CSV table of C-alpha atoms in Angstrom, one decimal:
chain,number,residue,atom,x,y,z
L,1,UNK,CA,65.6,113.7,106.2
L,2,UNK,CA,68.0,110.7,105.7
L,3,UNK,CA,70.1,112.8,103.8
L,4,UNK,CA,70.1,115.6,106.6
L,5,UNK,CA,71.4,113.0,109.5
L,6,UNK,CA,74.0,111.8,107.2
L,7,UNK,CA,75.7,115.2,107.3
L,8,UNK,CA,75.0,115.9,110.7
L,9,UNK,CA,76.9,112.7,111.5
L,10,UNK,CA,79.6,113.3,109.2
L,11,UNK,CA,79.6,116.8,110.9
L,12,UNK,CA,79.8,115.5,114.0
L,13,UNK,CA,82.5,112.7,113.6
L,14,UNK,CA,84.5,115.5,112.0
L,15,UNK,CA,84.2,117.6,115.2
L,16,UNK,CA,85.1,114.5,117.1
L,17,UNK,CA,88.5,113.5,115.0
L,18,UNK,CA,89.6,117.1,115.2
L,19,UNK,CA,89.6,117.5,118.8
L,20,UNK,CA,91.2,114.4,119.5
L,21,UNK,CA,94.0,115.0,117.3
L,22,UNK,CA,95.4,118.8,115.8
L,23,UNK,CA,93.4,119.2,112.6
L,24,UNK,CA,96.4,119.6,110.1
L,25,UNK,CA,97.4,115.9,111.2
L,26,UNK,CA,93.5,114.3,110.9
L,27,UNK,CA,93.1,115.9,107.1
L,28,UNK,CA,96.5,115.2,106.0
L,29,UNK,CA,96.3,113.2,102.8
L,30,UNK,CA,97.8,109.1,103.1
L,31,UNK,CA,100.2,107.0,101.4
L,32,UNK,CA,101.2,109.1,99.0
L,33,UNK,CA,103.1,107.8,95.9
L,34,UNK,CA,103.8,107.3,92.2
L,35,UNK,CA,102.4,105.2,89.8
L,36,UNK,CA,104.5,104.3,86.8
L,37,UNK,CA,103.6,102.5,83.9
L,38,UNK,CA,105.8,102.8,80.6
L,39,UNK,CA,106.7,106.5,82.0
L,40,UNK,CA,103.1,107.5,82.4
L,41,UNK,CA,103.6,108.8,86.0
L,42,UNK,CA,100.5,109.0,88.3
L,43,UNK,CA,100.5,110.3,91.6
L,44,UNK,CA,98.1,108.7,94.1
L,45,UNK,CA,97.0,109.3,98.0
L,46,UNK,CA,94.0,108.4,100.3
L,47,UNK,CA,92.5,110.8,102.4
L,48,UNK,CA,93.2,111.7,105.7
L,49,UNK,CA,91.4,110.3,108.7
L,50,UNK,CA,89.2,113.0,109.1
L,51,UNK,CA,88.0,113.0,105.0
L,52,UNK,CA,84.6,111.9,105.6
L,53,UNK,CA,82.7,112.0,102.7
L,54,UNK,CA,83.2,113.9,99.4
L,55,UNK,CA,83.9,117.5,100.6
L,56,UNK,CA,87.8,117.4,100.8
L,57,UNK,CA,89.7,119.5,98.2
L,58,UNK,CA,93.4,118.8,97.5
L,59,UNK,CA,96.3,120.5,96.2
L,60,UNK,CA,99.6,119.0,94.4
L,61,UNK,CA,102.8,120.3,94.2
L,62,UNK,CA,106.3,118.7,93.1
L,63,UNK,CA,109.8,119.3,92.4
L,64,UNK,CA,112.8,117.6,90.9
L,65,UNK,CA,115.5,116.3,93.6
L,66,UNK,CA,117.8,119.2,94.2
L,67,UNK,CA,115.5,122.5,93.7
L,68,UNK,CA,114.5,124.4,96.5
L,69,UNK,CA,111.0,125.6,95.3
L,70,UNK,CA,107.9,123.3,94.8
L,71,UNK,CA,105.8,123.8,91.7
L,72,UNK,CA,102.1,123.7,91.8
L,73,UNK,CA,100.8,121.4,89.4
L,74,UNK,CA,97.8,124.1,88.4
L,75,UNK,CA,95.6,121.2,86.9
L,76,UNK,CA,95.4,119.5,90.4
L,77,UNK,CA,94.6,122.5,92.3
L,78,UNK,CA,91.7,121.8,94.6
L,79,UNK,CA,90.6,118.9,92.9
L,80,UNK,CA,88.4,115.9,93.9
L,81,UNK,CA,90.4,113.0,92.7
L,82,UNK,CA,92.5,110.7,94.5
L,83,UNK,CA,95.1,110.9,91.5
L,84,UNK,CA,97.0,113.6,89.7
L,85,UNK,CA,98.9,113.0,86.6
L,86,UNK,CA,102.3,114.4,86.6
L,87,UNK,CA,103.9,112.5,83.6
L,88,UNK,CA,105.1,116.2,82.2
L,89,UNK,CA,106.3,117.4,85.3
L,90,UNK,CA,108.5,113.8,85.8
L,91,UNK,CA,109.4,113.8,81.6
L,92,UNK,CA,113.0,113.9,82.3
L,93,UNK,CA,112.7,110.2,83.6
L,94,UNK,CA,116.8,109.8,84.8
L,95,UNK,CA,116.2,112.4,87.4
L,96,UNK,CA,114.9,112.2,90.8
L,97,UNK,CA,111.3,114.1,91.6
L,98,UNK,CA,109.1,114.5,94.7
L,99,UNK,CA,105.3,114.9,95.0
L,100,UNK,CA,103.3,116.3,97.9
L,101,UNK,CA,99.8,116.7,98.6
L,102,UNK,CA,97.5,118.7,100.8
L,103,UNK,CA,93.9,118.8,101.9
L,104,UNK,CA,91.3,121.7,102.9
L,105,UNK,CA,87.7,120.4,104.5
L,106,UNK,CA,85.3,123.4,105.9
L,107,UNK,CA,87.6,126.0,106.0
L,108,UNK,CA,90.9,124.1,107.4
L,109,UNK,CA,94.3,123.0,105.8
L,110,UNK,CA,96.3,120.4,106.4
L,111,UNK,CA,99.7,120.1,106.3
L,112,UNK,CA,101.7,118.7,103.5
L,113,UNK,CA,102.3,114.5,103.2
L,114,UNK,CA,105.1,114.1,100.2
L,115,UNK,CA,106.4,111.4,98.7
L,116,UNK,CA,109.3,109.2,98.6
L,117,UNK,CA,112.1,109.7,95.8
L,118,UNK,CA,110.3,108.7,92.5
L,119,UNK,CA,112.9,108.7,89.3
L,120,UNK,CA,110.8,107.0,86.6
L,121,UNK,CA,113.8,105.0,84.7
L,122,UNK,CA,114.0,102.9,88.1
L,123,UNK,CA,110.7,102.8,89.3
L,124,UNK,CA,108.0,102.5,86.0
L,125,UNK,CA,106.8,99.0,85.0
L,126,UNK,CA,106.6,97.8,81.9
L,127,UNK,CA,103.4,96.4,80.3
L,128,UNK,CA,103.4,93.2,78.1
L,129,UNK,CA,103.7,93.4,74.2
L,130,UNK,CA,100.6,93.4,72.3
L,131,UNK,CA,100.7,90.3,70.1
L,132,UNK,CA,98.8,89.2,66.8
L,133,UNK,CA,99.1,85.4,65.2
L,134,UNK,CA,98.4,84.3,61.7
L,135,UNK,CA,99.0,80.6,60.5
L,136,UNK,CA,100.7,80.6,57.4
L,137,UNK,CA,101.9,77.4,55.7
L,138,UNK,CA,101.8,75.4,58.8
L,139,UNK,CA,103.7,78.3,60.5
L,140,UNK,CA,103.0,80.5,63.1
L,141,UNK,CA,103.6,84.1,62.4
L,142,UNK,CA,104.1,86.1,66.0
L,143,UNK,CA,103.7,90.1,65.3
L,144,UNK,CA,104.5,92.0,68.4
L,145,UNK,CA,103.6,95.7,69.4
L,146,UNK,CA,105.3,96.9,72.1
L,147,UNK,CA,103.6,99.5,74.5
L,148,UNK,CA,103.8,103.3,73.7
L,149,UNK,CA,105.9,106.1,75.2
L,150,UNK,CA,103.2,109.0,76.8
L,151,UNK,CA,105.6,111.7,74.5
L,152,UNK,CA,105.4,112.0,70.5
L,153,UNK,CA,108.0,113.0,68.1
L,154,UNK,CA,108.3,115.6,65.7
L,155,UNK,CA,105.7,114.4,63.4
L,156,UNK,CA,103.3,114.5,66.2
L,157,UNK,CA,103.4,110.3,66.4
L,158,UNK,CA,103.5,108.3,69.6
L,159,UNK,CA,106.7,107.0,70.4
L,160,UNK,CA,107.4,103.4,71.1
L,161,UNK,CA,109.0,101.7,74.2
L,162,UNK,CA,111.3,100.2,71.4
L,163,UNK,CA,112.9,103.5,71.9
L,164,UNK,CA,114.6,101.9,74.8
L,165,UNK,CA,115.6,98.8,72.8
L,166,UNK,CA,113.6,96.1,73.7
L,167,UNK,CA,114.1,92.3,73.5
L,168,UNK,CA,111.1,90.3,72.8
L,169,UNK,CA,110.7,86.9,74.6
L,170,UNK,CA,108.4,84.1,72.9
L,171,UNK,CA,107.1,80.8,74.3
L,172,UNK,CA,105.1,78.3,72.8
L,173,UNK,CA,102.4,75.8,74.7
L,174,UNK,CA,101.8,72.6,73.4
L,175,UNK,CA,98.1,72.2,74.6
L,176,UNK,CA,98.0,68.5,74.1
L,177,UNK,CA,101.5,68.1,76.3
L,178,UNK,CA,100.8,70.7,78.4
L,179,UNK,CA,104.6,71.8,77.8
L,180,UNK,CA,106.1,75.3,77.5
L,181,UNK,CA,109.0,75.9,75.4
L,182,UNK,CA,110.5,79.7,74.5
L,183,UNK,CA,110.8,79.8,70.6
L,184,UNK,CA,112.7,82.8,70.2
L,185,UNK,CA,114.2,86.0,72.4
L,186,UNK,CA,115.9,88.9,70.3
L,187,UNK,CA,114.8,92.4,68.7
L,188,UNK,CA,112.6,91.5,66.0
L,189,UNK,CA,109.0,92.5,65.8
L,190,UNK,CA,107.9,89.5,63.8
L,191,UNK,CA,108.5,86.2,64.8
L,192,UNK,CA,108.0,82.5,62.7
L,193,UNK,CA,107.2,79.8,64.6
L,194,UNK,CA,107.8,76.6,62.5
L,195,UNK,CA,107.3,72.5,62.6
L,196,UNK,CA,104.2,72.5,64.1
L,197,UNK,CA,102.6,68.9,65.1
L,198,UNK,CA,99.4,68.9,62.6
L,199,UNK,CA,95.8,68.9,64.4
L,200,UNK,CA,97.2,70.1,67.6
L,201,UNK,CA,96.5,73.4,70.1
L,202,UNK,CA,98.9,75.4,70.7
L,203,UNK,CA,98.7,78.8,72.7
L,204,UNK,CA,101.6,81.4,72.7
L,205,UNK,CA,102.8,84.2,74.8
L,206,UNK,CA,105.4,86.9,74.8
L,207,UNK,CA,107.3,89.2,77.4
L,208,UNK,CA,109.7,92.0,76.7
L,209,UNK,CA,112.8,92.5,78.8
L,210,UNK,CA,114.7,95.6,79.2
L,211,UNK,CA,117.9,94.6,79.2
L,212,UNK,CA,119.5,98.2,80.5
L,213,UNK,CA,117.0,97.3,83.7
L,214,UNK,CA,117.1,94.5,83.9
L,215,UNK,CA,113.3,94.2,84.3
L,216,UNK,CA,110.7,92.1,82.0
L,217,UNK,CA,107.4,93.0,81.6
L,218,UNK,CA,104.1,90.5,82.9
L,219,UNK,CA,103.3,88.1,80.1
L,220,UNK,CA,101.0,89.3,77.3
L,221,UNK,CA,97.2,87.2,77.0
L,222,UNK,CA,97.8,83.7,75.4
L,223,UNK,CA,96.7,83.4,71.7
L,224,UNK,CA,95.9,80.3,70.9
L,225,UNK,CA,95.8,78.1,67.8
L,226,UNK,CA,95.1,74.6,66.5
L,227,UNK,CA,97.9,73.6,63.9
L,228,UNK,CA,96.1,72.3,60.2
């Protein structure tokens, strides 16, 4: 019974939105954008005013900047989700695209709400390096992973953000001083870390910068160490 006013008052608030307002508008999917992390491009929306509940349906389409057809992206063709990935559609990331989605609810359409200009080189964020730290002979030994590319190459293996050539950034936190000091910033992937203070803490952290971007990355999780 609880279930069967629930629907009747989704039913009816429908009925109310859409006469106050022309149904293509109230359905219309909002604030629609892209997502970009390390060129894994995600399109996102909410729904329109007049979604209520789970009974909407929507439909994506894009295009690169320039062409005069849209493309229907057939995996996100009357689908559920709030989200549709379109990291193959966007793979030439130097050129401008455009995404645009539509709902149906009981029978109606809405229009179309698109995006702004997405081009991923300019717009994706970069995610921190992944770091490992092993003492050796009073030393700390900083390896750093940076994130992977969504494509692989021809041996079928992931390709790394290094692609883009990368400069790793490394600071160093003396626990005991509570000071922060950056130990090295270059290309290399493994890092010493020497003249360490004996039986103190110390916690490090990395960054990567892009230096064609001029964009960094957030800072990776602290690792953190007491000295022999």
């Amino acid at each position: 019974m609880t279930m069967v006013l629930v629907s009747m008052f989704s039913f009816v608030s429908l009925l109310i939105i859409l006469e106050t307002q022309p149904a293509n508008e109230s359905l219309k999917p909002q604030r629609v954008h892209f997502q970009s992390r390390n060129f894994h491009n995600i399109l996102h929306w909410q729904p329109g005013r007049a979604c209520l509940g789970n009974n909407s349906v929507y439909f994506v389409q894009y295009k690169m900047y320039g062409e005069r057809q849209w493309k229907n992206k057939e995996n996100c063709w009357g689908i559920q989700e709030f989200f549709c990935d379109l990291t193959n559609e966007t793979s030439d990331i130097w050129e401008p695209y455009y995404g645009r989605v539509r709902t149906a609810l009981a029978g109606i359409h809405s229009g179309w709400t698109m995006t702004q200009r997405f081009t991923p080189w300019w717009e994706t964020k970069i995610d921190p390096p992944v770091m490992s730290i092993t003492q050796v002979n009073g030393s700390l030994l900083v390896n750093l992973h940076a994130p992977n590319l969504p494509y692989r190459d021809q041996k079928g293996e992931n390709v790394s953000m290094e692609y883009y050539e990368l400069v790793y950034r490394v600071f160093v936190i003396n626990n005991s001083l509570e000071k922060e000091r950056k130990v090295y910033e270059g290309a290399r992937r493994v890092v010493e870390i020497k003249v360490l203070s004996p039986h103190t803490g110390y916690c490090v952290v990395a960054e990567i910068y892009q230096p064609m971007l001029d964009r960094k990355s957030q800072r990776s999780r602290e690792r953190c160490v007491e000295s022999p």
